[in-house]
Short mmCIF file of C-alpha atoms in Angstrom, two decimals:
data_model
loop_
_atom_site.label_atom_id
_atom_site.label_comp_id
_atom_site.label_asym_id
_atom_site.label_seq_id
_atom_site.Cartn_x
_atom_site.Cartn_y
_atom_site.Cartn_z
CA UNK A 248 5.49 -82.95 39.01
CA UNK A 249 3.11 -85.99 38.15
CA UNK A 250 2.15 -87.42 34.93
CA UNK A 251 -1.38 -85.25 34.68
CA UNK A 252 0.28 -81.99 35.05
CA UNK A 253 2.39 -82.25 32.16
CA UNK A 254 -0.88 -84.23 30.07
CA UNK A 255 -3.02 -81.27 30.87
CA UNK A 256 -0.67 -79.20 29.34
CA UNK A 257 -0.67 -81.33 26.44
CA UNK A 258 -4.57 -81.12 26.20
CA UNK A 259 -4.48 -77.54 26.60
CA UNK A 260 -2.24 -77.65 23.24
CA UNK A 261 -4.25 -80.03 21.60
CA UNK A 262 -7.45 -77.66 21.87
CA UNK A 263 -5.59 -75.10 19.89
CA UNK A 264 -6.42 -77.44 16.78
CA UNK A 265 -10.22 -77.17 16.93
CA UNK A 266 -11.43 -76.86 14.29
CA UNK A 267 -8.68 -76.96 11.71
CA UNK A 268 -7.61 -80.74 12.15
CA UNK A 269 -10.71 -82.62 10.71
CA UNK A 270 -10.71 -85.68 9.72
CA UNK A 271 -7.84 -85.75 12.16
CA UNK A 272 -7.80 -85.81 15.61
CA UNK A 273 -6.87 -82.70 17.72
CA UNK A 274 -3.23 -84.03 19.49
CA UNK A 275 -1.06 -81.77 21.70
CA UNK A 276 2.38 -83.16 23.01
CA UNK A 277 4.80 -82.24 25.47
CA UNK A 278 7.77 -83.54 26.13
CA UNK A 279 9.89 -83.42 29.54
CA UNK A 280 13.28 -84.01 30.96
CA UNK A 281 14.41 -83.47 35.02
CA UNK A 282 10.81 -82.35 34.97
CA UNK A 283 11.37 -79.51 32.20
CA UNK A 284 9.63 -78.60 29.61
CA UNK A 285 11.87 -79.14 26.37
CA UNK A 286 9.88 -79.33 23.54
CA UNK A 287 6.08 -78.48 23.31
CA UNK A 288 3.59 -79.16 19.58
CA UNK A 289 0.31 -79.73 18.34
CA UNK A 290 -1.44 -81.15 15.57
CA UNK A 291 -2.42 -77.91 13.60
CA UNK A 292 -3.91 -79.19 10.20
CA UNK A 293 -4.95 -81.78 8.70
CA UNK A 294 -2.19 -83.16 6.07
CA UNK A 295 0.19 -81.22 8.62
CA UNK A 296 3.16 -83.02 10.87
CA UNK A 297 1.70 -84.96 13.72
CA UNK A 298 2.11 -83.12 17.40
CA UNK A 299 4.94 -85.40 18.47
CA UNK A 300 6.77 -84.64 15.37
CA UNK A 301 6.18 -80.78 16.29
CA UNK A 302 7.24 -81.49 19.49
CA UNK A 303 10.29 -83.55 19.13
CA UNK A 304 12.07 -81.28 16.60
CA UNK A 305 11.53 -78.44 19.14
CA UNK A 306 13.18 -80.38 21.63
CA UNK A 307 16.04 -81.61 19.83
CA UNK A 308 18.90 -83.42 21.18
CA UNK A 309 17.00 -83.06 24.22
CA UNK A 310 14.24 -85.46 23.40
CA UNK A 311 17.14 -88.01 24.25
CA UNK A 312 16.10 -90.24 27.54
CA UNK A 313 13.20 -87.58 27.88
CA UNK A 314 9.29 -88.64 28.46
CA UNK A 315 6.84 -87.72 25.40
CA UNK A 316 3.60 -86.36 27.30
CA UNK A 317 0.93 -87.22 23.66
CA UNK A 318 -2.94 -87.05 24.32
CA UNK A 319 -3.54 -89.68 21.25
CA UNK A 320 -1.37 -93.19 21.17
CA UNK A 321 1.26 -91.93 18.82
CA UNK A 322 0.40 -93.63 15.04
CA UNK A 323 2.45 -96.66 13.86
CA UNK A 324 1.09 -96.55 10.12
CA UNK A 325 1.86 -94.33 7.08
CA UNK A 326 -1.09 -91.85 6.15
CA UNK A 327 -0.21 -88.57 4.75
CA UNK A 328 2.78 -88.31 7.26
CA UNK A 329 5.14 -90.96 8.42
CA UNK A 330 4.74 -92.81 11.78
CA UNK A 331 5.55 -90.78 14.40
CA UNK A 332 6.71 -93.75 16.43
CA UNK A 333 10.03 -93.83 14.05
CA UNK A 334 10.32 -90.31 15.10
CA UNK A 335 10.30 -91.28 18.72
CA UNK A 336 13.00 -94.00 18.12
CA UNK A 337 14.99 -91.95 16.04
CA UNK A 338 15.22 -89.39 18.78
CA UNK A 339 15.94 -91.63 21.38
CA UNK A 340 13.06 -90.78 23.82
CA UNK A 341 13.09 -92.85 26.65
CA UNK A 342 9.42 -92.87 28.07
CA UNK A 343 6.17 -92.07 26.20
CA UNK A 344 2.70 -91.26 28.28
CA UNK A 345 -0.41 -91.47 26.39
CA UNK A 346 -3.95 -89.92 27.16
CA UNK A 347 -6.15 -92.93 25.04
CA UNK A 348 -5.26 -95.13 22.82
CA UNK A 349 -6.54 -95.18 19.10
CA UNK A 350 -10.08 -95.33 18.83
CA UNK A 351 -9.83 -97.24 15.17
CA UNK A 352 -9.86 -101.04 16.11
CA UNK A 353 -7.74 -101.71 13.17
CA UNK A 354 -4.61 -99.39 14.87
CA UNK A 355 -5.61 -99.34 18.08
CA UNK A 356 -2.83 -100.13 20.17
CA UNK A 357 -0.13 -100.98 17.33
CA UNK A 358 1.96 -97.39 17.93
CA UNK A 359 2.21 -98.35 22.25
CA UNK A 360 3.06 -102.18 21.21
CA UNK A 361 5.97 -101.16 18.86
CA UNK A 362 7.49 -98.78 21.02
CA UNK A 363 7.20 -101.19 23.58
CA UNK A 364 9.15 -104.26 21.41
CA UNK A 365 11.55 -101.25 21.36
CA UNK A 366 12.32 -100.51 24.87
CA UNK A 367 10.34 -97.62 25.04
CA UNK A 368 8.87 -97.19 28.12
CA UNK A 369 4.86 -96.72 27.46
CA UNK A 370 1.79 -95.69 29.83
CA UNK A 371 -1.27 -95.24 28.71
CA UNK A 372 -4.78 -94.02 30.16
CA UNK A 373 -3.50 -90.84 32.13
CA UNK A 374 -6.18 -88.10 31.60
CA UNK A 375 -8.09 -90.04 29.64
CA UNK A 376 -11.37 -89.13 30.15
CA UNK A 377 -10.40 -85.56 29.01
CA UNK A 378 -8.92 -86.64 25.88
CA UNK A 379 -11.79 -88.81 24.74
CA UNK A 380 -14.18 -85.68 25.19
CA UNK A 381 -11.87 -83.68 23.46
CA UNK A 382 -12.45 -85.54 20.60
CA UNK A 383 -15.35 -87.15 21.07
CA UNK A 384 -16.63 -86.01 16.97
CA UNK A 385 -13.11 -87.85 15.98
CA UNK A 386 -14.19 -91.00 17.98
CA UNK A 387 -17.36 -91.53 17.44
CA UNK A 388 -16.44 -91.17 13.20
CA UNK A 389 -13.74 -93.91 13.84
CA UNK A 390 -16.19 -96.12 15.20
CA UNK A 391 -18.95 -95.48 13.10
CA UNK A 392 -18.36 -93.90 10.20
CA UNK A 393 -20.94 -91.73 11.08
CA UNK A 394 -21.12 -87.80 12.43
CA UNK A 395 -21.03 -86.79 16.03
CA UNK A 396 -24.34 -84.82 15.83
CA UNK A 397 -25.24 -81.76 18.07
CA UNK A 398 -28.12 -80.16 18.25
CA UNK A 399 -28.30 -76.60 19.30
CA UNK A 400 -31.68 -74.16 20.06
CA UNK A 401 -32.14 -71.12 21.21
CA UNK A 402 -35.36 -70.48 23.23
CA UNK A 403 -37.34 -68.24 25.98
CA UNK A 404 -37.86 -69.85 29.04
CA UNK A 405 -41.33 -71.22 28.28
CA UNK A 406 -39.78 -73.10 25.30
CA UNK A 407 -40.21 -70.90 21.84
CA UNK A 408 -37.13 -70.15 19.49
CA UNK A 409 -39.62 -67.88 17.39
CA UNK A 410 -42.88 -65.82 17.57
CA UNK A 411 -46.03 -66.77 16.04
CA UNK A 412 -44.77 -64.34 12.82
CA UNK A 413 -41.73 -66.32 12.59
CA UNK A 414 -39.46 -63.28 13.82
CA UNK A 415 -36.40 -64.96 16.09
CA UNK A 416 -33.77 -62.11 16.15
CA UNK A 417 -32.55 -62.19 19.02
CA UNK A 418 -33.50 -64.56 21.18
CA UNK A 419 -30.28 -64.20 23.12
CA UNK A 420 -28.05 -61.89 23.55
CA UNK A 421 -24.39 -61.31 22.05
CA UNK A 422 -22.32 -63.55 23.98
CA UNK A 423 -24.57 -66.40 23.51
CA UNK A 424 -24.91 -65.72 19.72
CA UNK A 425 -20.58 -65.77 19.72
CA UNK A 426 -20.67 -68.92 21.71
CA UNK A 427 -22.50 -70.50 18.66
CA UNK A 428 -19.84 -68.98 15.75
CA UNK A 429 -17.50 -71.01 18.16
CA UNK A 430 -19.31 -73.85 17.83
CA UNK A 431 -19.70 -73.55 14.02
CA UNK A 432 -16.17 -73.05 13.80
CA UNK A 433 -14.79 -76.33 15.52
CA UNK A 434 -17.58 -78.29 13.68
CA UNK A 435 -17.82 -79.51 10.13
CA UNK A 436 -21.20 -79.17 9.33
CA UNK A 437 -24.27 -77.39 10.09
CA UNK A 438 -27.48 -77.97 9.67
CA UNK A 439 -30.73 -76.77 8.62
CA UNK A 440 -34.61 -77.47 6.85
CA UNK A 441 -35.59 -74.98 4.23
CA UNK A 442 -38.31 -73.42 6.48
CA UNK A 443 -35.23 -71.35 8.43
CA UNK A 444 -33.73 -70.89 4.96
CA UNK A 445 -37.33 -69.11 3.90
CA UNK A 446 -37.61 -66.87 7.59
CA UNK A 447 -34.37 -65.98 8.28
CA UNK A 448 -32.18 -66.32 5.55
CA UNK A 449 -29.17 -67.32 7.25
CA UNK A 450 -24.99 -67.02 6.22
CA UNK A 451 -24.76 -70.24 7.93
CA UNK A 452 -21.26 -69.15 8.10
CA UNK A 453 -18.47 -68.55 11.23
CA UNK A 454 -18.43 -65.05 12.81
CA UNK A 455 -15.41 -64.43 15.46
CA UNK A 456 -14.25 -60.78 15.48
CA UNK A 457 -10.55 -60.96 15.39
CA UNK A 458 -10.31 -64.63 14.70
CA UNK A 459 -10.27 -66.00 11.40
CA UNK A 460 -12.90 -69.56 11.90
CA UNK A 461 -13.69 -72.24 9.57
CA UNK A 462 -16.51 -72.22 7.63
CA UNK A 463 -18.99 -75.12 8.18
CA UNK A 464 -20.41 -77.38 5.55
CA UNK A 465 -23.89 -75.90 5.37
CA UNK A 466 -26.37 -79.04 5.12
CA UNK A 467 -30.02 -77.57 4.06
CA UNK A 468 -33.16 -79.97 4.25
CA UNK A 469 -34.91 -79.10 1.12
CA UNK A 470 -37.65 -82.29 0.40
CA UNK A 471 -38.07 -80.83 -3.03
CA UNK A 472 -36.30 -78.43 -3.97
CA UNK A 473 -38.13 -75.53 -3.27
CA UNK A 474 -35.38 -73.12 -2.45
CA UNK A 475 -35.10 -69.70 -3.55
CA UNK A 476 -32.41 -68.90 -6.19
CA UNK A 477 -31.61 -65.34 -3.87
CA UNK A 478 -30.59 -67.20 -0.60
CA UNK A 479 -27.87 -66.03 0.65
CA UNK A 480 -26.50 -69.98 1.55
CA UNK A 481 -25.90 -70.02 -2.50
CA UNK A 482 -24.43 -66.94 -2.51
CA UNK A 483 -21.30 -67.06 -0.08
CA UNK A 484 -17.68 -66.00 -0.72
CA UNK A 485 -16.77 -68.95 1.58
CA UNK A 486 -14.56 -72.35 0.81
CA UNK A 487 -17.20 -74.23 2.20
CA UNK A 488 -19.91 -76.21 0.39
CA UNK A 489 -23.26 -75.70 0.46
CA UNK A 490 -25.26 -78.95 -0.03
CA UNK A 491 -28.88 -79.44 -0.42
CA UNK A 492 -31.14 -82.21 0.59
CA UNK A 493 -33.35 -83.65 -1.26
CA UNK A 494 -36.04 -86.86 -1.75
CA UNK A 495 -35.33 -89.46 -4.01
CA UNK A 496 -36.27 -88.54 -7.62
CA UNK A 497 -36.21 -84.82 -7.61
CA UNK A 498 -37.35 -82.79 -10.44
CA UNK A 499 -34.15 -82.94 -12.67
CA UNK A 500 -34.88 -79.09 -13.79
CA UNK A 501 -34.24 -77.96 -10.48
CA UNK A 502 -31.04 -79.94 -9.56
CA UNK A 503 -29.33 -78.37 -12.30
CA UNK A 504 -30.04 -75.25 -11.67
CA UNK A 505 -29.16 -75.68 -8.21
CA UNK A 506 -25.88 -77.27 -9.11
CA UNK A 507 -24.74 -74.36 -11.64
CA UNK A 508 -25.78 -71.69 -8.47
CA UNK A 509 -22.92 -73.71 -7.24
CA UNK A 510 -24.28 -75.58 -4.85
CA UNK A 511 -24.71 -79.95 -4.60
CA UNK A 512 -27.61 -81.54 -4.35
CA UNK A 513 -27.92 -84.83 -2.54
CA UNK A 514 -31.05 -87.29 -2.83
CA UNK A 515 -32.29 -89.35 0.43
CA UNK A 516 -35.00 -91.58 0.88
CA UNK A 517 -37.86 -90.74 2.69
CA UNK A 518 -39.53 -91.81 5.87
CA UNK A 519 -42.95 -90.50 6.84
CA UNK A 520 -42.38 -87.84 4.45
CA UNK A 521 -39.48 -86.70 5.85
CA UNK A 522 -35.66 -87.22 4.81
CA UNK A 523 -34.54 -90.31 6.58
CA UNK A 524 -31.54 -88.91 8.89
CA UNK A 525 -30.40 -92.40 9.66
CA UNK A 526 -29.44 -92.47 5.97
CA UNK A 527 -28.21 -88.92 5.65
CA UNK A 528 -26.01 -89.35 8.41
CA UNK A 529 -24.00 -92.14 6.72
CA UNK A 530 -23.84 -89.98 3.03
CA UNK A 531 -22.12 -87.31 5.56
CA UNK A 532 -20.46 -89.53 7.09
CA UNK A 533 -18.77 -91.18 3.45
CA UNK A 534 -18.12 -87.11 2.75
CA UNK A 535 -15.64 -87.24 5.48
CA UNK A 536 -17.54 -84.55 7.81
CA UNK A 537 -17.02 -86.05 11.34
CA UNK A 538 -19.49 -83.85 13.21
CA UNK A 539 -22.42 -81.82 12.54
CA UNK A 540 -24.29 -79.11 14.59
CA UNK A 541 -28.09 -79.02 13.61
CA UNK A 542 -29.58 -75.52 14.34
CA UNK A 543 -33.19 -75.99 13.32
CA UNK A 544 -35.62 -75.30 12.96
CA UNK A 545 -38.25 -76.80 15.05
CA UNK A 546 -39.24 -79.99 12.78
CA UNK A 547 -35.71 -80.70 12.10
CA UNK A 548 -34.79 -80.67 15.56
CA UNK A 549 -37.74 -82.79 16.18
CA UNK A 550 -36.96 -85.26 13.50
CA UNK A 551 -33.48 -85.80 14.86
CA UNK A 552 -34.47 -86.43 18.16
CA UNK A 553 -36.85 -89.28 16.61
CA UNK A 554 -34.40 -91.48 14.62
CA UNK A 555 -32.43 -91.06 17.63
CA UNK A 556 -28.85 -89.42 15.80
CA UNK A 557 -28.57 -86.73 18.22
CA UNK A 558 -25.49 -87.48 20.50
CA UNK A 559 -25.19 -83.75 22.21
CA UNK A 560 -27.35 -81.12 22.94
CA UNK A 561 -26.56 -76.87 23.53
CA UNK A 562 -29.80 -75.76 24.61
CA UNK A 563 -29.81 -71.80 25.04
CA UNK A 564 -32.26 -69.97 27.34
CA UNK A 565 -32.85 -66.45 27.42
CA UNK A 566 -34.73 -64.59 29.93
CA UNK A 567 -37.87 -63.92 28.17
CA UNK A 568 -41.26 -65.33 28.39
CA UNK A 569 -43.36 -65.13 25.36
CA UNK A 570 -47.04 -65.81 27.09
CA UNK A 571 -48.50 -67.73 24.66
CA UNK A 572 -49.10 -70.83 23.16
CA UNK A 573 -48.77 -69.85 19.29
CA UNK A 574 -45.07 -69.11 19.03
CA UNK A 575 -42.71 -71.53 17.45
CA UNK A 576 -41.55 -74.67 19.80
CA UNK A 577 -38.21 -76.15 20.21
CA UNK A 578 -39.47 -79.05 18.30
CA UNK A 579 -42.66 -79.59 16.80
CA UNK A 580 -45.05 -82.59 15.59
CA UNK A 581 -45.87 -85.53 18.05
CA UNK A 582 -44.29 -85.86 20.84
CA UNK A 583 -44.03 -88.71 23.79
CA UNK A 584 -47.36 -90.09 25.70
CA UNK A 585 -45.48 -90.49 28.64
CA UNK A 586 -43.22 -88.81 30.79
CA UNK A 587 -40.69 -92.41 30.87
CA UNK A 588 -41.03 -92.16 27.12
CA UNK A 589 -39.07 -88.39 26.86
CA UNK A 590 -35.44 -88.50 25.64
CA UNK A 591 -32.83 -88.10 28.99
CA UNK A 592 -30.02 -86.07 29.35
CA UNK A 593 -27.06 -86.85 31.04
CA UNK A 594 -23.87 -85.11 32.36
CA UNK A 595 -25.30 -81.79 32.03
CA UNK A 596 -23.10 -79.06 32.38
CA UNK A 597 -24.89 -75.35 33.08
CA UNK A 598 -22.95 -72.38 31.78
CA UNK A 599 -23.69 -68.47 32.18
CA UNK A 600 -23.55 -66.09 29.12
CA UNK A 601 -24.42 -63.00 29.64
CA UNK A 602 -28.20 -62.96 30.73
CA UNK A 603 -28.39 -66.37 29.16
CA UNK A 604 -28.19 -69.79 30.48
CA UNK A 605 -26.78 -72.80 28.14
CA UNK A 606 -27.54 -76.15 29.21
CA UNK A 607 -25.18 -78.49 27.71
CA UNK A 608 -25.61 -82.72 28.23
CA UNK A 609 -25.41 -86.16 26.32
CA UNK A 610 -28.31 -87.86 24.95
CA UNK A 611 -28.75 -91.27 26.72
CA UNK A 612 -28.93 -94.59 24.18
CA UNK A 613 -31.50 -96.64 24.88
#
C-alpha cells in the first residue's frame, strides 16, 4: 500500500478532533510496519498528548523500524506537552511521513530537520492539500493572528433570509438547520448584530441530538448597547462566553450592567458608523478564537464582505420564492456599480440537504 492510503487514514483520524482541539491543530497519526497498522491516535484536546504520542504508545515495541503516517510536521518545541520528536527517537521509529509542514514560520520545519540530523527517515508533502484544508482556521491564525472567518446565510432562491415582518423560521429545512449546529460546533465563534438578537432571539448555541458539541463564543454587534436585559444570549447554561460589541466610549451605565448579566463587553472603533471588523478581527484574534462563523444578519454580512475579512462562504438555498422585493436581503446597504466590481467565489463545492442546496466556496483576494 502507498504512502496516501495510510495518510488518508490519518486525516480521517485527525477530523475526529473538530472542534475540541482549538488553538491546536486537528492531527491524526498512524503508524505502520510490513504494511500493518500498529498503532493508530489523534490529537483530541487541546492541553491533551499530541497524536503521535497517542499513536506511538499504542504501538509499542512495535513502533521500532516502523513508518509514523502524521498529517502535521511532528513539533520539536516544548508547549504544554513535550516534543513529540523525542518520542519518535525514543521509540526507535525508523521513517516518518508528513502531510504539511508547520504553518508558524518560527517552527516551521525544525521537528522534520531534527529527525533528520537523527537518521530518521522524513517525507513531507504527501496529501497535503487535504491537510491544509483541514485546518485551514489553524493556518490562517498562525499566519495572521487573525480568525478564519465564514460567513453563512440562509435564503430563498430569489435572495431573502427573512420576510418583510422579519419572520425567518424556517427558511430551510431540518437537515440544513443540523448542518449549521455542525458548523457551530467545529468553530470558535459566532457571530451576530443586535438586529437578529431583537427578531429572533437566538441560543447561539450547538444543537446535535446524540452528540455532545462545543459551544461557540457568541460575538453580538451591539454599536451601543442597546440590548435587552431578557435575551436569551445572556441567559445560557453554557461554558461559553458571550461578548458584546460595542463603539468606543459606551455609556459606562450600561457596560456594567451588561458585565454583572455575565456577559463582556468589548469597545471598537468605528468606521462609517459601523464597528470596524478589520479591528475586531485582531481583538478576536489576541482572545485566542481561531475561526469565526458570522450568521447575520443582512448588514453584518454586508459589512464583512466590505472590509474584505470574509475568507469562506456556506450559502444555503431553499426552494422557496418569496415574490417580492420588500423581504430582507442577504446583505443590505450599497452594493457594487459593476458587475467586475462583485466579490468572486472560487472552488465552489455544491452539496444536497434535503430540499436544500448549500453552495460552499473561497472568497478570492484581490
Amino acid at each position: 500500500m502507498d504512502d496516501r492510503h495510510f495518510m488518508n487514514m490519518a486525516l480521517d483520524l485527525a477530523a475526529k478532533g473538530h472542534g475540541f482541539t482549538s488553538p491546536n491543530p486537528m492531527v491524526g497519526a498512524v503508524v505502520v510496519k510490513d504494511d500493518r497498522v500498529v498503532g493508530r491516535g489523534y490529537h483530541k484536546i487541546a492541553g491533551g498528548p499530541h497524536a503521535e504520542v497517542n499513536a506511538l504508545e499504542v504501538a509499542g515495541e512495535f513502533a521500532k523500524g516502523a513508518t509514523l503516517y502524521v498529517t502535521l510536521e511532528p513539533c520539536n518545541h516544548t508547549g504544554r506537552t513535550p516534543p513529540c520528536t523525542l518520542k519518535i527517537l525514543e521509540l526507535g521509529v525508523a521513517r516518518v511521513v508528513a502531510a504539511m509542514k508547520d504553518p508558524n514560520p518560527k517552527v516551521a520545519g525544525n521537528g522534520a530537520e531534527f529527525l533528520k540530523q537523527n537518521g530518521v527517515q522524513v517525507t513531507t508533502g504527501v496529501c497535503e492539500a487535504q491537510a491544509q484544508q483541514l485546518n485551514e482556521a489553524f493556518v490562517k491564525y498562525v499566519l495572521t493572528g487573525r480568525p478564519f472567518v465564514m460567513a453563512k446565510c440562509a435564503a430563498t432562491l430569489d435572495g431573502r433570509i427573512a420576510t418583510r415582518t422579519g419572520d425567518s423560521r424556517w427558511v430551510t429545512g431540518e437537515t440544513a438547520r443540523r448542518y449549521v449546529h455542525q458548523l457551530r460546533h467545529r468553530t470558535d465563534a459566532i457571530m451576530v448584530g443586535i438586529n437578529t438578537i431583537r427578531n429572533d432571539d437566538p441560543s447561539l448555541t450547538t444543537r446535535l441530538p446524540g452528540f455532545q458539541g462545543s459551544d461557540p463564543t457568541r460575538v453580538i454587534l451591539d454599536t451601543h448597547l442597546t440590548i435587552s436585559p431578557d435575551a436569551r444570549v445572556l441567559k445560557q447554561a453554557s461554558a461559553a462566553p458571550t461578548i458584546l460589541v460595542a463603539g468606543i466610549h459606551v455609556a459606562g451605565n450600561k457596560k456594567t450592567a451588561i458585565e454583572k448579566a455575565g456577559a463582556r463587553v468589548i469597545e471598537v472603533a468605528l468606521k462609517n458608523d459601523l464597528i470596524d471588523m478589520n479591528l475586531l478581527m485582531e481583538q478576536l484574534g489576541a482572545m485566542e478564537l481561531t475561526s469565526l462563523l458570522i450568521e447575520g444578519g443582512s448588514r453584518v454580512l454586508a459589512s464583512a464582505f466590505n472590509h474584505a475579512v470574509v475568507d469562506k462562504v456556506f450559502f444555503f438555498y431553499a426552494p422557496k420564492i418569496m415574490g417580492g422585493d420588500d423581504g430582507v436581503p442577504i446583505c443590505s446597504g450599497p452594493s457594487a456599480e459593476l458587475m467586475e466590481e462583485c466579490i468572486g467565489i472560487r472552488d465552489i463545492a455544491v452539496h444536497r440537504l434535503g430540499d436544500d442546496v448549500l453552495i460552499e466556496g473561497y472568497v478570492e483576494v484581490g
